Every structure is written in structure tokens, then in C-alpha cells.
Amino acid sequence: MTLVQLSDLHLRAGDDGHGPGERLERVVQRVASLQPRPVALLLSGDLADDSSDASYEQVHELLSPLELPIHAIPGNHDSRELLRAHFLPNETPTDAPVHFAAACGPLRLVGCDTTLAGSDGGVMGDEERDWLKQTLAEDPETPTLLAMHHPPVLTGIRLMDEIALDASDRVALETLLRSHPQVQAITCGHVHTTMTTLFAARPLLICPSTNSAICLDMRPLESVPFSVSQSLGFAVHALVGGRLVSHVQAVEQPI
């Protein structure tokens, strides 16, 4: 069983097959070549850069050749209402948090909404934590991967750390997860780089973007440069002998 994670697609209406859309097409080609065939796609936020209907339609169009179930959570550039309309069409249109729990073969995937309207930073308030606590309590045995957009840790990249998950919410989430050992790992996006660390004594993976890569510089800079020529990529999660293993696959872009 493999589950593919794509993050920070940042599609924009009117790209006409260039820019983010063209880069996503290359990623889709790589995903299509994976063996065994993945059971599902996780989209960990910032699907659209402009929160337009056309951009979400483009996401569907570009991912449709894979013919895989899609589980999506919003990022700070997304519209909850539009994301719900395009990826959860059976739900009533609303601006309520977009979260889910889904069976992906023997793995349970739980996606949380860490977005806050009008802010690039992330939150996980009482309502979302209560939902997560209840959702995890409903199935305490199945190995679980927890997904969110904003990282619940600091990265050392100052400008990204300023828009990470709220500090008090990081502490509360870590406390919550201590009571749910079935959560084997946490994954997120947002930072446009690959990074690993521990959170709540579990592995945490920041998945790279399909669209652009941050140029790593851990000095206290006023701006962060991005590149589309560096390696972009995606993550592949698999249960191997009951242990969750995550691989990051680079996708080189033409110069």
C-alpha cells in the first residue's frame, strides 16, 4: 500500500499549461509511473494560488489521469468554500473547516484544517482539536498518518516560522497526540522544502512543493527567495511491516 502526497501546487487561472500547471504535469507523470499503483492522493494545502474556480478545476484536470481518490485539506492560499465545492461535492457549501478521516488500505489518513481566514499563519483552535480528539478516539488501533498544512514546529527559516502553526496550538496538539499512540507520523507542507524532525515523539515530514522550492537560508532575512529550477517533488507513504515509511521523490525541472 502506498499513498502519494502532493503539496503547495499553487495553480493559477490563466496559466494555460505553463508555470505551476506545467510543473504539476511532470509530477503527475512521475506518480503515474510508480509501482505498485498508489491507493490515493493526499493534497496538503495551497492547491490554488488565487482561490478561483478555474484553478480548482485545473487541479482536477491535471490529476485526472491518475484516476485516484483525492483527499484534500486547505492551505493559507485556499478558499475553504471552493475546495469543499470541488473536492467534497456532496457536502453543503460552507466556510467551515475542511477535515477528513479516510481509510487508505491498512492505513488511516486524518487531515486537519489549520487555516485562518485572512492570515498566512496557522491555528488549531478548540473546535478543530475537539474534532481531532474525537476522530482519533473512534479508531485507536489502526496505524494513522496525521496531515495538516502548517508545520507544528519551527524550521529555523525565520519568515516561514512567523507563519507556522500558532505556538500555543503546537503545545496543545503535542499534548493531545500523547494519548493516541496509533498516530505513527505527522506530515505537512507550507514551507516549500523537505524537512524532518520529531513532534510528540513521532516523525514529522515537511513535504516539498510541486511548484517552487525555497532557497535555504537560515539567516534573519527580510525576504525568502524561491526557485523553480531546484528539485521539486512529492512524498510517498507506505506501511511496511506495520511501520509507516515515507519517501521523498525529487522531480527535476528543465533549465
PDB file of C-alpha atoms in Angstrom:
ATOM      1  CA  MET A   1       0.000   0.000   0.000  1.00  0.00           C
ATOM      2  CA  THR A   2       1.343   3.411  -0.979  1.00  0.00           C
ATOM      3  CA  LEU A   3      -0.176   6.853  -0.514  1.00  0.00           C
ATOM      4  CA  VAL A   4       1.157   9.816  -2.502  1.00  0.00           C
ATOM      5  CA  GLN A   5       1.302  13.310  -1.008  1.00  0.00           C
ATOM      6  CA  LEU A   6       1.406  16.440  -3.166  1.00  0.00           C
ATOM      7  CA  SER A   7       1.698  19.836  -1.547  1.00  0.00           C
ATOM      8  CA  ASP A   8       1.670  23.527  -2.411  1.00  0.00           C
ATOM      9  CA  LEU A   9       0.581  23.218  -6.048  1.00  0.00           C
ATOM     10  CA  HIS A  10      -0.244  26.960  -6.250  1.00  0.00           C
ATOM     11  CA  LEU A  11      -2.158  26.678  -9.512  1.00  0.00           C
ATOM     12  CA  ARG A  12      -3.323  29.953 -11.060  1.00  0.00           C
ATOM     13  CA  ALA A  13      -6.125  30.573 -13.526  1.00  0.00           C
ATOM     14  CA  GLY A  14      -4.871  31.503 -16.985  1.00  0.00           C
ATOM     15  CA  ASP A  15      -1.549  29.662 -16.818  1.00  0.00           C
ATOM     16  CA  ASP A  16      -2.551  27.740 -19.975  1.00  0.00           C
ATOM     17  CA  GLY A  17      -0.280  24.786 -19.252  1.00  0.00           C
ATOM     18  CA  HIS A  18       2.695  26.867 -18.174  1.00  0.00           C
ATOM     19  CA  GLY A  19       4.137  27.703 -14.773  1.00  0.00           C
ATOM     20  CA  PRO A  20       2.659  25.755 -11.829  1.00  0.00           C
ATOM     21  CA  GLY A  21       0.431  23.677 -14.106  1.00  0.00           C
ATOM     22  CA  GLU A  22       3.317  22.575 -16.296  1.00  0.00           C
ATOM     23  CA  ARG A  23       5.390  21.649 -13.251  1.00  0.00           C
ATOM     24  CA  LEU A  24       2.493  19.676 -11.779  1.00  0.00           C
ATOM     25  CA  GLU A  25       2.160  17.747 -15.047  1.00  0.00           C
ATOM     26  CA  ARG A  26       5.735  16.490 -14.648  1.00  0.00           C
ATOM     27  CA  VAL A  27       4.984  15.390 -11.097  1.00  0.00           C
ATOM     28  CA  VAL A  28       1.842  13.572 -12.276  1.00  0.00           C
ATOM     29  CA  GLN A  29       3.919  11.715 -14.879  1.00  0.00           C
ATOM     30  CA  ARG A  30       6.271  10.524 -12.142  1.00  0.00           C
ATOM     31  CA  VAL A  31       3.401   9.486  -9.880  1.00  0.00           C
ATOM     32  CA  ALA A  32       1.802   7.560 -12.772  1.00  0.00           C
ATOM     33  CA  SER A  33       4.991   5.517 -13.130  1.00  0.00           C
ATOM     34  CA  LEU A  34       5.022   4.337  -9.514  1.00  0.00           C
ATOM     35  CA  GLN A  35       4.692   0.631  -8.844  1.00  0.00           C
ATOM     36  CA  PRO A  36       2.662  -0.603  -7.130  1.00  0.00           C
ATOM     37  CA  ARG A  37      -0.090   1.794  -8.031  1.00  0.00           C
ATOM     38  CA  PRO A  38      -0.869   4.202  -5.141  1.00  0.00           C
ATOM     39  CA  VAL A  39      -4.235   3.817  -3.422  1.00  0.00           C
ATOM     40  CA  ALA A  40      -4.910   7.567  -3.014  1.00  0.00           C
ATOM     41  CA  LEU A  41      -3.616  11.110  -3.234  1.00  0.00           C
ATOM     42  CA  LEU A  42      -3.204  13.458  -0.285  1.00  0.00           C
ATOM     43  CA  LEU A  43      -3.168  17.172  -1.173  1.00  0.00           C
ATOM     44  CA  SER A  44      -1.780  19.001   1.851  1.00  0.00           C
ATOM     45  CA  GLY A  45      -2.852  22.531   1.067  1.00  0.00           C
ATOM     46  CA  ASP A  46      -2.334  25.524  -1.219  1.00  0.00           C
ATOM     47  CA  LEU A  47      -3.911  23.793  -4.181  1.00  0.00           C
ATOM     48  CA  ALA A  48      -4.762  27.166  -5.723  1.00  0.00           C
ATOM     49  CA  ASP A  49      -2.753  30.356  -5.587  1.00  0.00           C
ATOM     50  CA  ASP A  50      -5.659  32.652  -6.421  1.00  0.00           C
ATOM     51  CA  SER A  51      -8.634  30.819  -4.846  1.00  0.00           C
ATOM     52  CA  SER A  52     -10.533  30.759  -8.140  1.00  0.00           C
ATOM     53  CA  ASP A  53     -12.944  28.165  -9.537  1.00  0.00           C
ATOM     54  CA  ALA A  54     -10.749  27.862 -12.617  1.00  0.00           C
ATOM     55  CA  SER A  55      -7.708  26.939 -10.547  1.00  0.00           C
ATOM     56  CA  TYR A  56      -9.520  24.145  -8.693  1.00  0.00           C
ATOM     57  CA  GLU A  57     -10.898  22.868 -11.978  1.00  0.00           C
ATOM     58  CA  GLN A  58      -7.328  22.805 -13.277  1.00  0.00           C
ATOM     59  CA  VAL A  59      -6.261  20.723 -10.273  1.00  0.00           C
ATOM     60  CA  HIS A  60      -8.908  18.139 -11.160  1.00  0.00           C
ATOM     61  CA  GLU A  61      -7.962  18.196 -14.831  1.00  0.00           C
ATOM     62  CA  LEU A  62      -4.234  17.718 -14.222  1.00  0.00           C
ATOM     63  CA  LEU A  63      -4.708  14.965 -11.639  1.00  0.00           C
ATOM     64  CA  SER A  64      -7.462  13.108 -13.517  1.00  0.00           C
ATOM     65  CA  PRO A  65      -5.053  10.841 -15.498  1.00  0.00           C
ATOM     66  CA  LEU A  66      -4.081   9.197 -12.203  1.00  0.00           C
ATOM     67  CA  GLU A  67      -7.686   8.085 -11.532  1.00  0.00           C
ATOM     68  CA  LEU A  68      -7.057   8.029  -7.785  1.00  0.00           C
ATOM     69  CA  PRO A  69      -9.214   9.070  -4.825  1.00  0.00           C
ATOM     70  CA  ILE A  70      -8.193  12.560  -3.657  1.00  0.00           C
ATOM     71  CA  HIS A  71      -8.151  13.696  -0.025  1.00  0.00           C
ATOM     72  CA  ALA A  72      -7.529  17.434   0.300  1.00  0.00           C
ATOM     73  CA  ILE A  73      -7.051  19.897   3.136  1.00  0.00           C
ATOM     74  CA  PRO A  74      -6.757  23.657   2.652  1.00  0.00           C
ATOM     75  CA  GLY A  75      -3.701  25.868   2.916  1.00  0.00           C
ATOM     76  CA  ASN A  76      -3.488  29.579   3.571  1.00  0.00           C
ATOM     77  CA  HIS A  77      -3.958  30.376  -0.150  1.00  0.00           C
ATOM     78  CA  ASP A  78      -7.072  28.218  -0.486  1.00  0.00           C
ATOM     79  CA  SER A  79     -10.752  29.005  -0.223  1.00  0.00           C
ATOM     80  CA  ARG A  80     -12.478  26.532   2.082  1.00  0.00           C
ATOM     81  CA  GLU A  81     -15.766  27.014   0.268  1.00  0.00           C
ATOM     82  CA  LEU A  82     -14.303  26.400  -3.187  1.00  0.00           C
ATOM     83  CA  LEU A  83     -12.159  23.490  -2.019  1.00  0.00           C
ATOM     84  CA  ARG A  84     -15.224  21.871  -0.458  1.00  0.00           C
ATOM     85  CA  ALA A  85     -17.299  22.509  -3.588  1.00  0.00           C
ATOM     86  CA  HIS A  86     -14.728  20.890  -5.860  1.00  0.00           C
ATOM     87  CA  PHE A  87     -13.451  18.037  -3.689  1.00  0.00           C
ATOM     88  CA  LEU A  88     -16.410  17.342  -1.383  1.00  0.00           C
ATOM     89  CA  PRO A  89     -19.350  17.985  -3.722  1.00  0.00           C
ATOM     90  CA  ASN A  90     -21.793  16.021  -1.564  1.00  0.00           C
ATOM     91  CA  GLU A  91     -21.317  18.377   1.373  1.00  0.00           C
ATOM     92  CA  THR A  92     -23.249  21.601   1.839  1.00  0.00           C
ATOM     93  CA  PRO A  93     -21.207  24.625   0.676  1.00  0.00           C
ATOM     94  CA  THR A  94     -19.866  26.369   3.769  1.00  0.00           C
ATOM     95  CA  ASP A  95     -16.775  28.107   5.088  1.00  0.00           C
ATOM     96  CA  ALA A  96     -16.483  25.637   7.986  1.00  0.00           C
ATOM     97  CA  PRO A  97     -13.166  23.799   8.494  1.00  0.00           C
ATOM     98  CA  VAL A  98     -12.349  21.164   5.882  1.00  0.00           C
ATOM     99  CA  HIS A  99     -11.128  17.991   7.589  1.00  0.00           C
ATOM    100  CA  PHE A 100     -11.487  14.278   6.998  1.00  0.00           C
ATOM    101  CA  ALA A 101     -10.654  10.754   8.112  1.00  0.00           C
ATOM    102  CA  ALA A 102     -10.197   8.176   5.366  1.00  0.00           C
ATOM    103  CA  ALA A 103      -9.153   4.541   5.068  1.00  0.00           C
ATOM    104  CA  CYS A 104      -6.256   4.117   2.653  1.00  0.00           C
ATOM    105  CA  GLY A 105      -5.806   0.375   2.623  1.00  0.00           C
ATOM    106  CA  PRO A 106      -4.496  -0.634   6.071  1.00  0.00           C
ATOM    107  CA  LEU A 107      -3.555   2.983   6.855  1.00  0.00           C
ATOM    108  CA  ARG A 108      -5.894   5.597   8.299  1.00  0.00           C
ATOM    109  CA  LEU A 109      -5.339   9.111   6.980  1.00  0.00           C
ATOM    110  CA  VAL A 110      -6.603  12.021   9.086  1.00  0.00           C
ATOM    111  CA  GLY A 111      -6.445  15.546   7.663  1.00  0.00           C
ATOM    112  CA  CYS A 112      -6.846  18.672   9.817  1.00  0.00           C
ATOM    113  CA  ASP A 113      -7.657  22.228   8.794  1.00  0.00           C
ATOM    114  CA  THR A 114      -5.098  24.698  10.206  1.00  0.00           C
ATOM    115  CA  THR A 115      -6.128  27.731   8.164  1.00  0.00           C
ATOM    116  CA  LEU A 116      -7.349  31.058   9.493  1.00  0.00           C
ATOM    117  CA  ALA A 117      -9.205  33.417   7.162  1.00  0.00           C
ATOM    118  CA  GLY A 118      -7.141  36.486   6.329  1.00  0.00           C
ATOM    119  CA  SER A 119      -3.906  35.069   7.771  1.00  0.00           C
ATOM    120  CA  ASP A 120      -0.944  33.189   6.330  1.00  0.00           C
ATOM    121  CA  GLY A 121      -0.252  31.677   9.738  1.00  0.00           C
ATOM    122  CA  GLY A 122      -1.919  28.571  11.101  1.00  0.00           C
ATOM    123  CA  VAL A 123      -4.152  27.757  14.043  1.00  0.00           C
ATOM    124  CA  MET A 124      -5.725  24.681  15.570  1.00  0.00           C
ATOM    125  CA  GLY A 125      -8.309  26.027  17.968  1.00  0.00           C
ATOM    126  CA  ASP A 126     -10.532  24.219  20.437  1.00  0.00           C
ATOM    127  CA  GLU A 127     -13.118  23.204  17.821  1.00  0.00           C
ATOM    128  CA  GLU A 128     -10.582  21.591  15.491  1.00  0.00           C
ATOM    129  CA  ARG A 129      -8.720  19.907  18.352  1.00  0.00           C
ATOM    130  CA  ASP A 130     -12.007  18.535  19.734  1.00  0.00           C
ATOM    131  CA  TRP A 131     -12.816  17.120  16.290  1.00  0.00           C
ATOM    132  CA  LEU A 132      -9.344  15.564  16.059  1.00  0.00           C
ATOM    133  CA  LYS A 133      -9.562  14.102  19.564  1.00  0.00           C
ATOM    134  CA  GLN A 134     -12.944  12.517  18.813  1.00  0.00           C
ATOM    135  CA  THR A 135     -11.820  11.252  15.397  1.00  0.00           C
ATOM    136  CA  LEU A 136      -8.699   9.592  16.801  1.00  0.00           C
ATOM    137  CA  ALA A 137     -10.682   8.075  19.670  1.00  0.00           C
ATOM    138  CA  GLU A 138     -13.054   6.411  17.185  1.00  0.00           C
ATOM    139  CA  ASP A 139     -10.257   4.164  15.883  1.00  0.00           C
ATOM    140  CA  PRO A 140      -7.411   3.726  18.364  1.00  0.00           C
ATOM    141  CA  GLU A 141      -5.928   0.638  16.692  1.00  0.00           C
ATOM    142  CA  THR A 142      -5.384   1.418  13.010  1.00  0.00           C
ATOM    143  CA  PRO A 143      -1.968   2.900  12.108  1.00  0.00           C
ATOM    144  CA  THR A 144      -2.640   6.563  11.353  1.00  0.00           C
ATOM    145  CA  LEU A 145      -0.932   9.358   9.431  1.00  0.00           C
ATOM    146  CA  LEU A 146      -1.928  12.866  10.545  1.00  0.00           C
ATOM    147  CA  ALA A 147      -1.810  15.566   7.851  1.00  0.00           C
ATOM    148  CA  MET A 148      -2.032  19.348   8.106  1.00  0.00           C
ATOM    149  CA  HIS A 149      -0.832  22.319   6.103  1.00  0.00           C
ATOM    150  CA  HIS A 150       1.093  24.399   8.635  1.00  0.00           C
ATOM    151  CA  PRO A 151       4.046  22.768  10.398  1.00  0.00           C
ATOM    152  CA  PRO A 152       3.631  22.384  14.163  1.00  0.00           C
ATOM    153  CA  VAL A 153       7.362  23.092  14.634  1.00  0.00           C
ATOM    154  CA  LEU A 154       9.826  25.862  13.909  1.00  0.00           C
ATOM    155  CA  THR A 155      12.131  25.298  10.938  1.00  0.00           C
ATOM    156  CA  GLY A 156      14.874  27.842  11.509  1.00  0.00           C
ATOM    157  CA  ILE A 157      13.728  29.798   8.432  1.00  0.00           C
ATOM    158  CA  ARG A 158      12.567  32.988  10.162  1.00  0.00           C
ATOM    159  CA  LEU A 159       9.921  34.215   7.733  1.00  0.00           C
ATOM    160  CA  MET A 160       8.382  30.756   7.471  1.00  0.00           C
ATOM    161  CA  ASP A 161       8.428  30.364  11.239  1.00  0.00           C
ATOM    162  CA  GLU A 162       6.459  33.600  11.542  1.00  0.00           C
ATOM    163  CA  ILE A 163       3.588  31.927   9.653  1.00  0.00           C
ATOM    164  CA  ALA A 164       3.813  28.440  11.191  1.00  0.00           C
ATOM    165  CA  LEU A 165       1.167  26.913  13.456  1.00  0.00           C
ATOM    166  CA  ASP A 166       0.409  29.126  16.459  1.00  0.00           C
ATOM    167  CA  ALA A 167       2.801  28.451  19.367  1.00  0.00           C
ATOM    168  CA  SER A 168       0.092  27.655  21.939  1.00  0.00           C
ATOM    169  CA  ASP A 169      -1.663  25.362  19.460  1.00  0.00           C
ATOM    170  CA  ARG A 170       1.604  23.492  18.881  1.00  0.00           C
ATOM    171  CA  VAL A 171       1.818  22.749  22.607  1.00  0.00           C
ATOM    172  CA  ALA A 172      -1.847  21.695  22.823  1.00  0.00           C
ATOM    173  CA  LEU A 173      -1.545  19.409  19.793  1.00  0.00           C
ATOM    174  CA  GLU A 174       1.556  17.740  21.156  1.00  0.00           C
ATOM    175  CA  THR A 175      -0.257  17.059  24.427  1.00  0.00           C
ATOM    176  CA  LEU A 176      -3.288  15.633  22.577  1.00  0.00           C
ATOM    177  CA  LEU A 177      -1.185  13.244  20.491  1.00  0.00           C
ATOM    178  CA  ARG A 178       0.467  11.711  23.538  1.00  0.00           C
ATOM    179  CA  SER A 179      -2.849   9.951  24.233  1.00  0.00           C
ATOM    180  CA  HIS A 180      -3.095   8.480  20.727  1.00  0.00           C
ATOM    181  CA  PRO A 181      -0.156   6.170  20.010  1.00  0.00           C
ATOM    182  CA  GLN A 182      -1.777   4.902  16.797  1.00  0.00           C
ATOM    183  CA  VAL A 183      -0.651   8.151  15.128  1.00  0.00           C
ATOM    184  CA  GLN A 184       2.642   6.932  13.707  1.00  0.00           C
ATOM    185  CA  ALA A 185       3.693  10.129  11.938  1.00  0.00           C
ATOM    186  CA  ILE A 186       2.684  13.679  11.025  1.00  0.00           C
ATOM    187  CA  THR A 187       3.075  15.328   7.642  1.00  0.00           C
ATOM    188  CA  CYS A 188       2.521  18.867   6.383  1.00  0.00           C
ATOM    189  CA  GLY A 189       3.520  21.336   3.659  1.00  0.00           C
ATOM    190  CA  HIS A 190       3.620  25.151   3.563  1.00  0.00           C
ATOM    191  CA  VAL A 191       7.406  25.588   3.763  1.00  0.00           C
ATOM    192  CA  HIS A 192       8.302  24.566   0.174  1.00  0.00           C
ATOM    193  CA  THR A 193      11.189  22.381   1.301  1.00  0.00           C
ATOM    194  CA  THR A 194      11.871  18.886   2.571  1.00  0.00           C
ATOM    195  CA  MET A 195      12.480  18.751   6.304  1.00  0.00           C
ATOM    196  CA  THR A 196      12.255  16.112   9.004  1.00  0.00           C
ATOM    197  CA  THR A 197      12.174  16.298  12.785  1.00  0.00           C
ATOM    198  CA  LEU A 198      10.258  14.849  15.735  1.00  0.00           C
ATOM    199  CA  PHE A 199       6.954  16.090  17.092  1.00  0.00           C
ATOM    200  CA  ALA A 200       5.159  14.424  20.008  1.00  0.00           C
ATOM    201  CA  ALA A 201       7.881  11.747  19.782  1.00  0.00           C
ATOM    202  CA  ARG A 202       6.803  10.885  16.217  1.00  0.00           C
ATOM    203  CA  PRO A 203       8.462  11.558  12.872  1.00  0.00           C
ATOM    204  CA  LEU A 204       7.291  14.755  11.212  1.00  0.00           C
ATOM    205  CA  LEU A 205       7.835  15.291   7.492  1.00  0.00           C
ATOM    206  CA  ILE A 206       7.506  18.599   5.669  1.00  0.00           C
ATOM    207  CA  CYS A 207       6.691  17.649   2.083  1.00  0.00           C
ATOM    208  CA  PRO A 208       8.273  19.609  -0.782  1.00  0.00           C
ATOM    209  CA  SER A 209       6.165  21.675  -3.167  1.00  0.00           C
ATOM    210  CA  THR A 210       5.306  20.643  -6.721  1.00  0.00           C
ATOM    211  CA  ASN A 211       5.619  24.297  -7.763  1.00  0.00           C
ATOM    212  CA  SER A 212       8.613  26.021  -6.162  1.00  0.00           C
ATOM    213  CA  ALA A 213      11.408  25.412  -3.675  1.00  0.00           C
ATOM    214  CA  ILE A 214      12.648  27.740  -1.002  1.00  0.00           C
ATOM    215  CA  CYS A 215      16.323  28.601  -1.252  1.00  0.00           C
ATOM    216  CA  LEU A 216      17.515  27.520   2.184  1.00  0.00           C
ATOM    217  CA  ASP A 217      18.974  30.422   4.156  1.00  0.00           C
ATOM    218  CA  MET A 218      18.645  30.389   7.939  1.00  0.00           C
ATOM    219  CA  ARG A 219      19.829  33.959   8.490  1.00  0.00           C
ATOM    220  CA  PRO A 220      17.250  36.530   9.744  1.00  0.00           C
ATOM    221  CA  LEU A 221      16.396  37.809   6.261  1.00  0.00           C
ATOM    222  CA  GLU A 222      13.598  40.197   5.298  1.00  0.00           C
ATOM    223  CA  SER A 223      12.582  38.059   2.318  1.00  0.00           C
ATOM    224  CA  VAL A 224      12.911  34.432   1.286  1.00  0.00           C
ATOM    225  CA  PRO A 225      13.943  33.618  -2.295  1.00  0.00           C
ATOM    226  CA  PHE A 226      12.113  30.846  -4.132  1.00  0.00           C
ATOM    227  CA  SER A 227      13.315  28.836  -7.118  1.00  0.00           C
ATOM    228  CA  VAL A 228      11.563  26.751  -9.762  1.00  0.00           C
ATOM    229  CA  SER A 229      14.832  25.279 -11.044  1.00  0.00           C
ATOM    230  CA  GLN A 230      15.709  23.455  -7.825  1.00  0.00           C
ATOM    231  CA  SER A 231      14.362  19.950  -7.267  1.00  0.00           C
ATOM    232  CA  LEU A 232      10.642  19.939  -6.647  1.00  0.00           C
ATOM    233  CA  GLY A 233       8.931  16.804  -5.509  1.00  0.00           C
ATOM    234  CA  PHE A 234       6.368  14.765  -3.612  1.00  0.00           C
ATOM    235  CA  ALA A 235       6.186  12.191  -0.835  1.00  0.00           C
ATOM    236  CA  VAL A 236       5.222   8.526  -0.878  1.00  0.00           C
ATOM    237  CA  HIS A 237       3.992   6.973   2.380  1.00  0.00           C
ATOM    238  CA  ALA A 238       3.837   3.205   2.844  1.00  0.00           C
ATOM    239  CA  LEU A 239       3.130   0.717   5.622  1.00  0.00           C
ATOM    240  CA  VAL A 240       5.983  -1.784   5.705  1.00  0.00           C
ATOM    241  CA  GLY A 241       5.711  -4.499   8.318  1.00  0.00           C
ATOM    242  CA  GLY A 242       3.303  -2.339  10.295  1.00  0.00           C
ATOM    243  CA  ARG A 243       5.727   0.599  10.276  1.00  0.00           C
ATOM    244  CA  LEU A 244       4.978   3.809   8.377  1.00  0.00           C
ATOM    245  CA  VAL A 245       7.810   4.657   5.982  1.00  0.00           C
ATOM    246  CA  SER A 246       7.961   7.902   3.978  1.00  0.00           C
ATOM    247  CA  HIS A 247       9.987   8.504   0.826  1.00  0.00           C
ATOM    248  CA  VAL A 248      10.572  11.888  -0.803  1.00  0.00           C
ATOM    249  CA  GLN A 249      10.845  11.794  -4.585  1.00  0.00           C
ATOM    250  CA  ALA A 250      12.565  14.660  -6.412  1.00  0.00           C
ATOM    251  CA  VAL A 251      11.278  15.831  -9.785  1.00  0.00           C
ATOM    252  CA  GLU A 252      13.896  17.725 -11.752  1.00  0.00           C
ATOM    253  CA  GLN A 253      12.723  20.672 -13.841  1.00  0.00           C
ATOM    254  CA  PRO A 254      14.181  21.580 -17.240  1.00  0.00           C
ATOM    255  CA  ILE A 255      16.583  24.509 -17.182  1.00  0.00           C
TER     256      ILE A 255
END
